[in-house]
């Protein structure tokens, strides 16, 4: 057993092997000596390797401290969960009609764009008991509630949409018509769960970097939410969590948004109203059961004044958090300009109301 090691050319890897050897030999005292000149190039190279190793450990500690725990970490393995679901959904009890026995909860609706049926996600949603409503959507891929619209992107679609600018237009349309626009980034199961390696992420924004493009997208659309999943199976569980305590979406209203038409909504019990008769001679006649005073009715009708909405958001005191309150109280910008300071305060608060009132009542 050696008790003394003299290194003419110090190497970090070999030194770590010696440390492991020392740890396995409890009764052996091992001395290590370096033969090199002080402040020489060899010494600096060795110290540089030590610093590189230290930074690697610091990075590992930081990543583990911020590591996200999957939702199913305490759940059953996926293959066992699928077997359990199949056994519960397909009972062979002849007294219940074979497959008639099921534990699926009815009434949980998801409006899905028909073009999404080329992927596996809609069938998985149906298998998990969600009511899939297929229709052609102009805005978004999945409508989870009257307020939540989801645009799903695979990794290849994400890169292509960011390069072509199509994602920018899609985010703009979702922000215009929905309170909570969501961008879902869906990874492929079994592949790397990252857009790029952490070592490739720089401190500066570059036009060719995927992280930089997503950063600019978020800066331009502060209300946009970005979620991600490892696979379509994880997306199903994610949709279930998002839909908790949310209202069910209306298929006809979701289809009407973005194409300039308001169709009949079969999901509402109120009677139809003529938008042309009650619209003050606007010249556009359409029938809706959602009702002009309901949230979905106002949301669909907002298609006809999108330019006015853009002007409204540019006014002092109006922001992403309060512009919908203004839309619910006034019908046009002229009516808004005639409100008193107290009336504006009731809608958007004292500070914002003062800015808006001063803007409308200050002489040019």
mmCIF file of C-alpha atoms in Angstrom:
data_model
loop_
_atom_site.group_PDB
_atom_site.id
_atom_site.type_symbol
_atom_site.label_atom_id
_atom_site.label_comp_id
_atom_site.label_asym_id
_atom_site.label_seq_id
_atom_site.Cartn_x
_atom_site.Cartn_y
_atom_site.Cartn_z
ATOM 1 C CA UNK A 1 0.000 0.000 0.000
ATOM 2 C CA UNK A 2 1.520 3.354 -0.957
ATOM 3 C CA UNK A 3 1.729 5.919 1.798
ATOM 4 C CA UNK A 4 3.238 8.735 -0.246
ATOM 5 C CA UNK A 5 2.411 10.019 -3.756
ATOM 6 C CA UNK A 6 4.491 12.608 -5.583
ATOM 7 C CA UNK A 7 2.860 14.309 -8.574
ATOM 8 C CA UNK A 8 5.093 15.944 -11.147
ATOM 9 C CA UNK A 9 2.103 17.036 -13.288
ATOM 10 C CA UNK A 10 -0.927 17.607 -10.997
ATOM 11 C CA UNK A 11 -4.225 16.389 -12.420
ATOM 12 C CA UNK A 12 -7.581 16.946 -10.706
ATOM 13 C CA UNK A 13 -9.048 13.658 -11.921
ATOM 14 C CA UNK A 14 -6.146 11.616 -10.549
ATOM 15 C CA UNK A 15 -6.249 13.515 -7.251
ATOM 16 C CA UNK A 16 -9.947 12.658 -6.842
ATOM 17 C CA UNK A 17 -9.104 8.986 -7.446
ATOM 18 C CA UNK A 18 -6.493 9.214 -4.700
ATOM 19 C CA UNK A 19 -9.092 10.719 -2.375
ATOM 20 C CA UNK A 20 -11.433 7.796 -3.059
ATOM 21 C CA UNK A 21 -8.557 5.381 -2.371
ATOM 22 C CA UNK A 22 -7.808 7.160 0.919
ATOM 23 C CA UNK A 23 -11.481 6.956 1.921
ATOM 24 C CA UNK A 24 -11.550 3.182 1.377
ATOM 25 C CA UNK A 25 -8.358 2.625 3.407
ATOM 26 C CA UNK A 26 -9.285 3.809 6.890
ATOM 27 C CA UNK A 27 -5.986 2.885 8.585
ATOM 28 C CA UNK A 28 -3.758 4.256 5.833
ATOM 29 C CA UNK A 29 -2.403 7.808 6.006
ATOM 30 C CA UNK A 30 -1.697 8.957 2.464
ATOM 31 C CA UNK A 31 0.505 11.995 1.784
ATOM 32 C CA UNK A 32 0.383 13.770 -1.594
ATOM 33 C CA UNK A 33 3.117 16.123 -2.825
ATOM 34 C CA UNK A 34 3.199 18.387 -5.864
ATOM 35 C CA UNK A 35 6.432 19.055 -7.737
ATOM 36 C CA UNK A 36 5.886 22.371 -9.537
ATOM 37 C CA UNK A 37 7.110 25.935 -9.457
ATOM 38 C CA UNK A 38 5.142 28.527 -7.531
ATOM 39 C CA UNK A 39 3.188 30.953 -9.757
ATOM 40 C CA UNK A 40 4.048 28.882 -12.814
ATOM 41 C CA UNK A 41 1.808 28.054 -15.779
ATOM 42 C CA UNK A 42 1.327 24.517 -14.452
ATOM 43 C CA UNK A 43 0.125 25.844 -11.094
ATOM 44 C CA UNK A 44 -2.304 28.251 -12.751
ATOM 45 C CA UNK A 45 -3.665 25.450 -14.943
ATOM 46 C CA UNK A 46 -4.271 23.295 -11.872
ATOM 47 C CA UNK A 47 -5.970 26.156 -9.998
ATOM 48 C CA UNK A 48 -8.145 26.852 -13.050
ATOM 49 C CA UNK A 49 -9.343 23.238 -13.022
ATOM 50 C CA UNK A 50 -10.180 23.559 -9.336
ATOM 51 C CA UNK A 51 -12.208 26.734 -9.993
ATOM 52 C CA UNK A 52 -14.019 25.077 -12.900
ATOM 53 C CA UNK A 53 -14.924 22.141 -10.686
ATOM 54 C CA UNK A 54 -16.149 24.494 -7.964
ATOM 55 C CA UNK A 55 -18.381 26.389 -10.417
ATOM 56 C CA UNK A 56 -19.831 23.100 -11.644
ATOM 57 C CA UNK A 57 -20.815 22.133 -8.092
ATOM 58 C CA UNK A 58 -22.276 25.607 -7.459
ATOM 59 C CA UNK A 59 -24.373 25.300 -10.610
ATOM 60 C CA UNK A 60 -25.569 21.844 -9.588
ATOM 61 C CA UNK A 61 -26.549 23.067 -6.108
ATOM 62 C CA UNK A 62 -28.419 26.030 -7.599
ATOM 63 C CA UNK A 63 -30.296 23.857 -10.104
ATOM 64 C CA UNK A 64 -31.294 21.335 -7.447
ATOM 65 C CA UNK A 65 -32.514 24.138 -5.190
ATOM 66 C CA UNK A 66 -34.810 25.420 -7.960
ATOM 67 C CA UNK A 67 -35.763 22.036 -9.359
ATOM 68 C CA UNK A 68 -39.512 21.637 -9.865
ATOM 69 C CA UNK A 69 -41.142 18.526 -8.516
ATOM 70 C CA UNK A 70 -43.494 16.770 -10.960
ATOM 71 C CA UNK A 71 -47.114 16.564 -9.874
ATOM 72 C CA UNK A 72 -47.102 12.763 -10.071
ATOM 73 C CA UNK A 73 -43.999 12.274 -7.915
ATOM 74 C CA UNK A 74 -46.145 10.689 -5.208
ATOM 75 C CA UNK A 75 -48.600 9.219 -7.698
ATOM 76 C CA UNK A 76 -48.779 5.760 -9.198
ATOM 77 C CA UNK A 77 -46.505 5.010 -12.165
ATOM 78 C CA UNK A 78 -48.134 5.875 -15.476
ATOM 79 C CA UNK A 79 -48.501 2.285 -16.754
ATOM 80 C CA UNK A 80 -50.171 1.217 -13.480
ATOM 81 C CA UNK A 81 -52.479 4.226 -13.635
ATOM 82 C CA UNK A 82 -53.522 3.355 -17.201
ATOM 83 C CA UNK A 83 -54.232 -0.251 -16.218
ATOM 84 C CA UNK A 84 -56.290 0.943 -13.271
ATOM 85 C CA UNK A 85 -58.307 3.307 -15.467
ATOM 86 C CA UNK A 86 -59.007 0.567 -17.998
ATOM 87 C CA UNK A 87 -60.188 -1.814 -15.294
ATOM 88 C CA UNK A 88 -62.484 0.836 -13.852
ATOM 89 C CA UNK A 89 -63.876 1.977 -17.209
ATOM 90 C CA UNK A 90 -64.499 -1.482 -18.712
ATOM 91 C CA UNK A 91 -66.241 -3.606 -16.126
ATOM 92 C CA UNK A 92 -67.166 -7.145 -17.176
ATOM 93 C CA UNK A 93 -70.058 -7.286 -14.742
ATOM 94 C CA UNK A 94 -72.975 -8.513 -16.903
ATOM 95 C CA UNK A 95 -75.528 -7.011 -14.523
ATOM 96 C CA UNK A 96 -74.300 -3.515 -15.460
ATOM 97 C CA UNK A 97 -74.233 -4.142 -19.198
ATOM 98 C CA UNK A 98 -70.552 -4.929 -19.655
ATOM 99 C CA UNK A 99 -69.026 -1.535 -20.403
ATOM 100 C CA UNK A 100 -71.907 0.491 -19.078
ATOM 101 C CA UNK A 101 -70.292 0.942 -15.683
ATOM 102 C CA UNK A 102 -67.980 3.947 -15.592
ATOM 103 C CA UNK A 103 -66.753 6.475 -13.066
ATOM 104 C CA UNK A 104 -66.244 9.331 -15.515
ATOM 105 C CA UNK A 105 -67.702 12.661 -14.486
ATOM 106 C CA UNK A 106 -69.981 14.205 -17.131
ATOM 107 C CA UNK A 107 -70.206 17.888 -17.897
ATOM 108 C CA UNK A 108 -66.503 18.839 -17.975
ATOM 109 C CA UNK A 109 -66.198 20.470 -21.396
ATOM 110 C CA UNK A 110 -63.236 21.425 -23.558
ATOM 111 C CA UNK A 111 -63.731 23.166 -26.901
ATOM 112 C CA UNK A 112 -61.123 21.824 -29.344
ATOM 113 C CA UNK A 113 -60.117 23.062 -32.776
ATOM 114 C CA UNK A 114 -60.792 20.350 -35.368
ATOM 115 C CA UNK A 115 -57.237 20.706 -36.693
ATOM 116 C CA UNK A 116 -55.952 19.504 -33.317
ATOM 117 C CA UNK A 117 -57.385 16.041 -33.958
ATOM 118 C CA UNK A 118 -54.250 15.261 -35.932
ATOM 119 C CA UNK A 119 -52.547 15.005 -32.533
ATOM 120 C CA UNK A 120 -53.218 12.488 -29.771
ATOM 121 C CA UNK A 121 -54.309 14.995 -27.122
ATOM 122 C CA UNK A 122 -58.066 15.240 -27.970
ATOM 123 C CA UNK A 123 -58.504 11.457 -27.804
ATOM 124 C CA UNK A 124 -56.662 11.383 -24.476
ATOM 125 C CA UNK A 125 -58.943 14.101 -23.114
ATOM 126 C CA UNK A 126 -61.964 12.045 -24.167
ATOM 127 C CA UNK A 127 -60.508 8.909 -22.601
ATOM 128 C CA UNK A 128 -60.048 10.737 -19.287
ATOM 129 C CA UNK A 129 -63.747 11.638 -19.213
ATOM 130 C CA UNK A 130 -63.692 15.210 -20.512
ATOM 131 C CA UNK A 131 -66.380 16.196 -23.005
ATOM 132 C CA UNK A 132 -64.529 17.185 -26.185
ATOM 133 C CA UNK A 133 -66.452 19.660 -28.361
ATOM 134 C CA UNK A 134 -64.859 19.815 -31.840
ATOM 135 C CA UNK A 135 -65.321 22.971 -33.908
ATOM 136 C CA UNK A 136 -63.262 25.240 -36.137
ATOM 137 C CA UNK A 137 -61.621 27.907 -33.977
ATOM 138 C CA UNK A 138 -60.126 31.096 -35.347
ATOM 139 C CA UNK A 139 -58.420 31.870 -32.035
ATOM 140 C CA UNK A 140 -56.587 29.281 -29.953
ATOM 141 C CA UNK A 141 -56.538 25.491 -30.037
ATOM 142 C CA UNK A 142 -58.315 24.662 -26.763
ATOM 143 C CA UNK A 143 -60.922 26.724 -24.891
ATOM 144 C CA UNK A 144 -61.044 25.631 -21.244
ATOM 145 C CA UNK A 145 -63.373 28.354 -19.951
ATOM 146 C CA UNK A 146 -64.869 31.658 -21.158
ATOM 147 C CA UNK A 147 -61.706 33.343 -19.849
ATOM 148 C CA UNK A 148 -58.969 30.782 -20.686
ATOM 149 C CA UNK A 149 -57.723 30.115 -24.220
ATOM 150 C CA UNK A 150 -54.815 27.732 -24.869
ATOM 151 C CA UNK A 151 -52.519 27.712 -27.898
ATOM 152 C CA UNK A 152 -50.639 24.382 -27.986
ATOM 153 C CA UNK A 153 -47.185 24.220 -29.515
ATOM 154 C CA UNK A 154 -44.868 21.282 -29.942
ATOM 155 C CA UNK A 155 -41.150 22.062 -29.941
ATOM 156 C CA UNK A 156 -40.900 22.084 -33.739
ATOM 157 C CA UNK A 157 -44.054 24.228 -34.039
ATOM 158 C CA UNK A 158 -42.722 26.628 -31.417
ATOM 159 C CA UNK A 159 -39.479 27.256 -33.285
ATOM 160 C CA UNK A 160 -41.306 27.664 -36.590
ATOM 161 C CA UNK A 161 -43.969 30.007 -35.190
ATOM 162 C CA UNK A 162 -41.398 32.217 -33.487
ATOM 163 C CA UNK A 163 -39.277 32.434 -36.635
ATOM 164 C CA UNK A 164 -42.232 33.300 -38.877
ATOM 165 C CA UNK A 165 -43.912 35.694 -36.432
ATOM 166 C CA UNK A 166 -47.150 33.693 -36.449
ATOM 167 C CA UNK A 167 -47.034 33.163 -32.684
ATOM 168 C CA UNK A 168 -46.964 36.931 -32.188
ATOM 169 C CA UNK A 169 -50.252 37.296 -34.093
ATOM 170 C CA UNK A 170 -51.803 34.358 -32.248
ATOM 171 C CA UNK A 171 -50.852 35.846 -28.877
ATOM 172 C CA UNK A 172 -52.296 39.202 -29.946
ATOM 173 C CA UNK A 173 -55.640 37.611 -30.878
ATOM 174 C CA UNK A 174 -55.822 35.617 -27.645
ATOM 175 C CA UNK A 175 -55.027 38.709 -25.585
ATOM 176 C CA UNK A 176 -57.694 40.668 -27.428
ATOM 177 C CA UNK A 177 -60.556 38.262 -26.768
ATOM 178 C CA UNK A 178 -59.617 36.317 -23.618
ATOM 179 C CA UNK A 179 -58.749 37.390 -20.109
ATOM 180 C CA UNK A 180 -56.144 34.629 -19.632
ATOM 181 C CA UNK A 181 -54.304 33.654 -22.828
ATOM 182 C CA UNK A 182 -52.104 30.580 -22.361
ATOM 183 C CA UNK A 183 -49.221 29.250 -24.442
ATOM 184 C CA UNK A 184 -48.738 25.517 -23.871
ATOM 185 C CA UNK A 185 -45.304 24.153 -24.800
ATOM 186 C CA UNK A 186 -45.601 20.381 -25.117
ATOM 187 C CA UNK A 187 -42.409 18.350 -25.113
ATOM 188 C CA UNK A 188 -41.961 14.827 -26.437
ATOM 189 C CA UNK A 189 -41.911 12.068 -23.857
ATOM 190 C CA UNK A 190 -38.479 10.493 -23.536
ATOM 191 C CA UNK A 191 -36.600 13.490 -24.929
ATOM 192 C CA UNK A 192 -34.850 16.400 -23.235
ATOM 193 C CA UNK A 193 -37.186 18.558 -21.155
ATOM 194 C CA UNK A 194 -35.538 21.841 -22.146
ATOM 195 C CA UNK A 195 -35.478 24.217 -25.089
ATOM 196 C CA UNK A 196 -31.693 24.512 -25.000
ATOM 197 C CA UNK A 197 -28.769 23.630 -22.767
ATOM 198 C CA UNK A 198 -28.253 25.847 -19.740
ATOM 199 C CA UNK A 199 -24.689 26.593 -20.808
ATOM 200 C CA UNK A 200 -25.998 28.125 -24.061
ATOM 201 C CA UNK A 201 -28.192 30.680 -22.304
ATOM 202 C CA UNK A 202 -26.440 34.038 -22.380
ATOM 203 C CA UNK A 203 -27.077 37.301 -20.567
ATOM 204 C CA UNK A 204 -27.888 39.291 -23.713
ATOM 205 C CA UNK A 205 -30.942 39.113 -25.975
ATOM 206 C CA UNK A 206 -30.114 37.865 -29.467
ATOM 207 C CA UNK A 207 -32.392 37.524 -32.472
ATOM 208 C CA UNK A 208 -31.545 33.856 -33.040
ATOM 209 C CA UNK A 209 -31.928 32.606 -29.461
ATOM 210 C CA UNK A 210 -35.176 30.803 -28.589
ATOM 211 C CA UNK A 211 -35.123 32.017 -24.977
ATOM 212 C CA UNK A 212 -34.633 35.596 -26.164
ATOM 213 C CA UNK A 213 -37.635 35.313 -28.470
ATOM 214 C CA UNK A 214 -39.833 33.966 -25.668
ATOM 215 C CA UNK A 215 -38.610 36.759 -23.395
ATOM 216 C CA UNK A 216 -39.586 39.407 -25.935
ATOM 217 C CA UNK A 217 -42.966 37.708 -26.385
ATOM 218 C CA UNK A 218 -43.664 37.854 -22.642
ATOM 219 C CA UNK A 219 -42.499 41.469 -22.415
ATOM 220 C CA UNK A 220 -44.876 42.440 -25.220
ATOM 221 C CA UNK A 221 -47.824 40.445 -23.829
ATOM 222 C CA UNK A 222 -47.676 40.648 -20.002
ATOM 223 C CA UNK A 223 -50.995 38.812 -19.634
ATOM 224 C CA UNK A 224 -49.746 35.775 -21.589
ATOM 225 C CA UNK A 225 -49.182 32.704 -19.423
ATOM 226 C CA UNK A 226 -46.697 30.028 -20.490
ATOM 227 C CA UNK A 227 -47.125 26.453 -19.262
ATOM 228 C CA UNK A 228 -45.298 23.321 -20.349
ATOM 229 C CA UNK A 229 -45.714 19.582 -20.090
ATOM 230 C CA UNK A 230 -43.499 16.574 -20.673
ATOM 231 C CA UNK A 231 -46.027 14.684 -22.801
ATOM 232 C CA UNK A 232 -49.686 14.669 -23.909
ATOM 233 C CA UNK A 233 -50.503 12.563 -20.845
ATOM 234 C CA UNK A 234 -49.137 15.314 -18.606
ATOM 235 C CA UNK A 235 -51.132 17.876 -20.614
ATOM 236 C CA UNK A 236 -54.372 16.068 -19.767
ATOM 237 C CA UNK A 237 -53.608 16.270 -16.050
ATOM 238 C CA UNK A 238 -52.635 19.914 -16.474
ATOM 239 C CA UNK A 239 -55.943 20.741 -18.152
ATOM 240 C CA UNK A 240 -57.810 19.068 -15.291
ATOM 241 C CA UNK A 241 -56.020 21.263 -12.763
ATOM 242 C CA UNK A 242 -56.625 24.448 -14.761
ATOM 243 C CA UNK A 243 -60.336 23.702 -15.222
ATOM 244 C CA UNK A 244 -61.015 23.343 -11.507
ATOM 245 C CA UNK A 245 -63.480 25.987 -10.275
ATOM 246 C CA UNK A 246 -63.844 27.395 -13.820
ATOM 247 C CA UNK A 247 -67.029 27.934 -15.821
ATOM 248 C CA UNK A 248 -67.655 25.686 -18.797
ATOM 249 C CA UNK A 249 -66.903 27.178 -22.234
ATOM 250 C CA UNK A 250 -69.568 27.806 -24.859
ATOM 251 C CA UNK A 251 -68.765 26.208 -28.206
ATOM 252 C CA UNK A 252 -70.723 28.595 -30.428
ATOM 253 C CA UNK A 253 -69.356 31.699 -28.759
ATOM 254 C CA UNK A 254 -65.794 30.405 -29.008
ATOM 255 C CA UNK A 255 -66.282 29.730 -32.719
ATOM 256 C CA UNK A 256 -67.722 33.220 -33.280
ATOM 257 C CA UNK A 257 -64.712 35.011 -31.836
ATOM 258 C CA UNK A 258 -62.336 36.166 -34.507
ATOM 259 C CA UNK A 259 -64.510 35.585 -37.573
ATOM 260 C CA UNK A 260 -66.961 38.463 -37.145
ATOM 261 C CA UNK A 261 -70.099 36.368 -36.617
ATOM 262 C CA UNK A 262 -72.210 35.628 -33.584
ATOM 263 C CA UNK A 263 -74.021 32.310 -33.819
ATOM 264 C CA UNK A 264 -76.670 30.816 -31.620
ATOM 265 C CA UNK A 265 -75.426 29.528 -28.304
ATOM 266 C CA UNK A 266 -77.158 26.311 -27.355
ATOM 267 C CA UNK A 267 -75.685 26.310 -23.882
ATOM 268 C CA UNK A 268 -77.707 29.249 -22.548
ATOM 269 C CA UNK A 269 -81.307 29.292 -21.408
ATOM 270 C CA UNK A 270 -82.024 32.965 -22.149
ATOM 271 C CA UNK A 271 -84.058 33.939 -25.207
ATOM 272 C CA UNK A 272 -82.558 35.292 -28.390
ATOM 273 C CA UNK A 273 -82.115 39.022 -28.920
ATOM 274 C CA UNK A 274 -81.659 40.941 -32.124
ATOM 275 C CA UNK A 275 -78.350 42.791 -32.028
ATOM 276 C CA UNK A 276 -79.439 44.956 -34.926
ATOM 277 C CA UNK A 277 -82.542 46.218 -33.089
ATOM 278 C CA UNK A 278 -80.740 46.909 -29.826
ATOM 279 C CA UNK A 279 -77.465 48.079 -31.287
ATOM 280 C CA UNK A 280 -78.611 51.608 -32.081
ATOM 281 C CA UNK A 281 -78.666 51.195 -35.869
ATOM 282 C CA UNK A 282 -75.266 49.608 -36.185
ATOM 283 C CA UNK A 283 -76.386 47.739 -39.303
ATOM 284 C CA UNK A 284 -75.197 44.331 -38.080
ATOM 285 C CA UNK A 285 -77.977 41.864 -37.286
ATOM 286 C CA UNK A 286 -77.206 38.613 -35.495
ATOM 287 C CA UNK A 287 -78.982 36.418 -32.991
ATOM 288 C CA UNK A 288 -77.404 35.107 -29.811
ATOM 289 C CA UNK A 289 -78.733 33.294 -26.781
ATOM 290 C CA UNK A 290 -75.764 34.237 -24.690
ATOM 291 C CA UNK A 291 -77.301 37.663 -24.161
ATOM 292 C CA UNK A 292 -75.565 41.020 -24.600
ATOM 293 C CA UNK A 293 -75.216 41.461 -20.848
ATOM 294 C CA UNK A 294 -73.581 38.095 -20.222
ATOM 295 C CA UNK A 295 -69.815 37.824 -20.134
ATOM 296 C CA UNK A 296 -69.676 35.617 -23.213
ATOM 297 C CA UNK A 297 -72.021 37.940 -25.096
ATOM 298 C CA UNK A 298 -69.907 40.991 -24.317
ATOM 299 C CA UNK A 299 -66.770 39.064 -25.197
ATOM 300 C CA UNK A 300 -68.113 38.048 -28.589
ATOM 301 C CA UNK A 301 -69.539 41.488 -29.313
ATOM 302 C CA UNK A 302 -66.150 43.034 -28.581
ATOM 303 C CA UNK A 303 -65.059 41.866 -32.022
ATOM 304 C CA UNK A 304 -66.837 44.829 -33.583
ATOM 305 C CA UNK A 305 -64.835 47.486 -31.692
ATOM 306 C CA UNK A 306 -61.339 46.053 -31.529
ATOM 307 C CA UNK A 307 -59.879 49.294 -32.861
ATOM 308 C CA UNK A 308 -61.644 51.216 -30.111
ATOM 309 C CA UNK A 309 -60.300 48.721 -27.573
ATOM 310 C CA UNK A 310 -56.764 49.374 -28.799
ATOM 311 C CA UNK A 311 -57.306 53.128 -28.424
ATOM 312 C CA UNK A 312 -58.800 52.595 -24.963
ATOM 313 C CA UNK A 313 -55.729 50.696 -23.753
ATOM 314 C CA UNK A 314 -53.494 53.579 -24.819
ATOM 315 C CA UNK A 315 -55.320 56.112 -22.632
ATOM 316 C CA UNK A 316 -53.697 57.269 -19.366
ATOM 317 C CA UNK A 317 -54.927 55.263 -16.377
ATOM 318 C CA UNK A 318 -56.108 52.313 -18.487
ATOM 319 C CA UNK A 319 -54.146 49.066 -18.234
ATOM 320 C CA UNK A 320 -54.535 45.322 -18.689
ATOM 321 C CA UNK A 321 -56.091 44.990 -15.238
ATOM 322 C CA UNK A 322 -58.923 47.514 -15.516
ATOM 323 C CA UNK A 323 -59.823 47.923 -19.189
ATOM 324 C CA UNK A 324 -62.429 45.130 -18.992
ATOM 325 C CA UNK A 325 -64.158 46.988 -16.160
ATOM 326 C CA UNK A 326 -64.459 49.984 -18.461
ATOM 327 C CA UNK A 327 -65.864 47.809 -21.265
ATOM 328 C CA UNK A 328 -68.521 46.507 -18.885
ATOM 329 C CA UNK A 329 -69.676 50.024 -17.897
ATOM 330 C CA UNK A 330 -69.541 52.104 -21.088
ATOM 331 C CA UNK A 331 -70.442 51.414 -24.711
ATOM 332 C CA UNK A 332 -68.036 53.744 -26.524
ATOM 333 C CA UNK A 333 -65.201 56.220 -25.997
ATOM 334 C CA UNK A 334 -67.525 59.213 -26.224
ATOM 335 C CA UNK A 335 -69.543 57.967 -23.255
ATOM 336 C CA UNK A 336 -66.329 57.356 -21.334
ATOM 337 C CA UNK A 337 -65.133 60.920 -21.949
ATOM 338 C CA UNK A 338 -68.380 62.333 -20.505
ATOM 339 C CA UNK A 339 -68.083 60.503 -17.171
ATOM 340 C CA UNK A 340 -67.427 62.500 -14.035
ATOM 341 C CA UNK A 341 -64.393 61.948 -11.827
ATOM 342 C CA UNK A 342 -66.501 60.123 -9.226
ATOM 343 C CA UNK A 343 -67.962 57.788 -11.844
ATOM 344 C CA UNK A 344 -64.507 56.979 -13.182
ATOM 345 C CA UNK A 345 -63.263 56.371 -9.636
ATOM 346 C CA UNK A 346 -65.985 53.762 -9.086
ATOM 347 C CA UNK A 347 -64.825 51.888 -12.187
ATOM 348 C CA UNK A 348 -61.012 52.016 -12.183
ATOM 349 C CA UNK A 349 -59.981 53.493 -8.832
ATOM 350 C CA UNK A 350 -58.901 56.919 -7.644
ATOM 351 C CA UNK A 351 -55.371 57.129 -9.077
ATOM 352 C CA UNK A 352 -56.218 55.804 -12.539
ATOM 353 C CA UNK A 353 -59.446 57.801 -12.669
ATOM 354 C CA UNK A 354 -57.592 61.046 -11.967
ATOM 355 C CA UNK A 355 -55.174 60.394 -14.848
ATOM 356 C CA UNK A 356 -57.991 59.570 -17.253
ATOM 357 C CA UNK A 357 -60.208 62.477 -16.180
ATOM 358 C CA UNK A 358 -57.314 64.931 -16.528
ATOM 359 C CA UNK A 359 -56.584 63.611 -20.012
ATOM 360 C CA UNK A 360 -60.165 64.129 -21.215
ATOM 361 C CA UNK A 361 -60.686 67.525 -19.577
ATOM 362 C CA UNK A 362 -57.395 69.295 -20.257
ATOM 363 C CA UNK A 363 -57.423 71.876 -23.044
ATOM 364 C CA UNK A 364 -55.089 71.375 -25.985
#
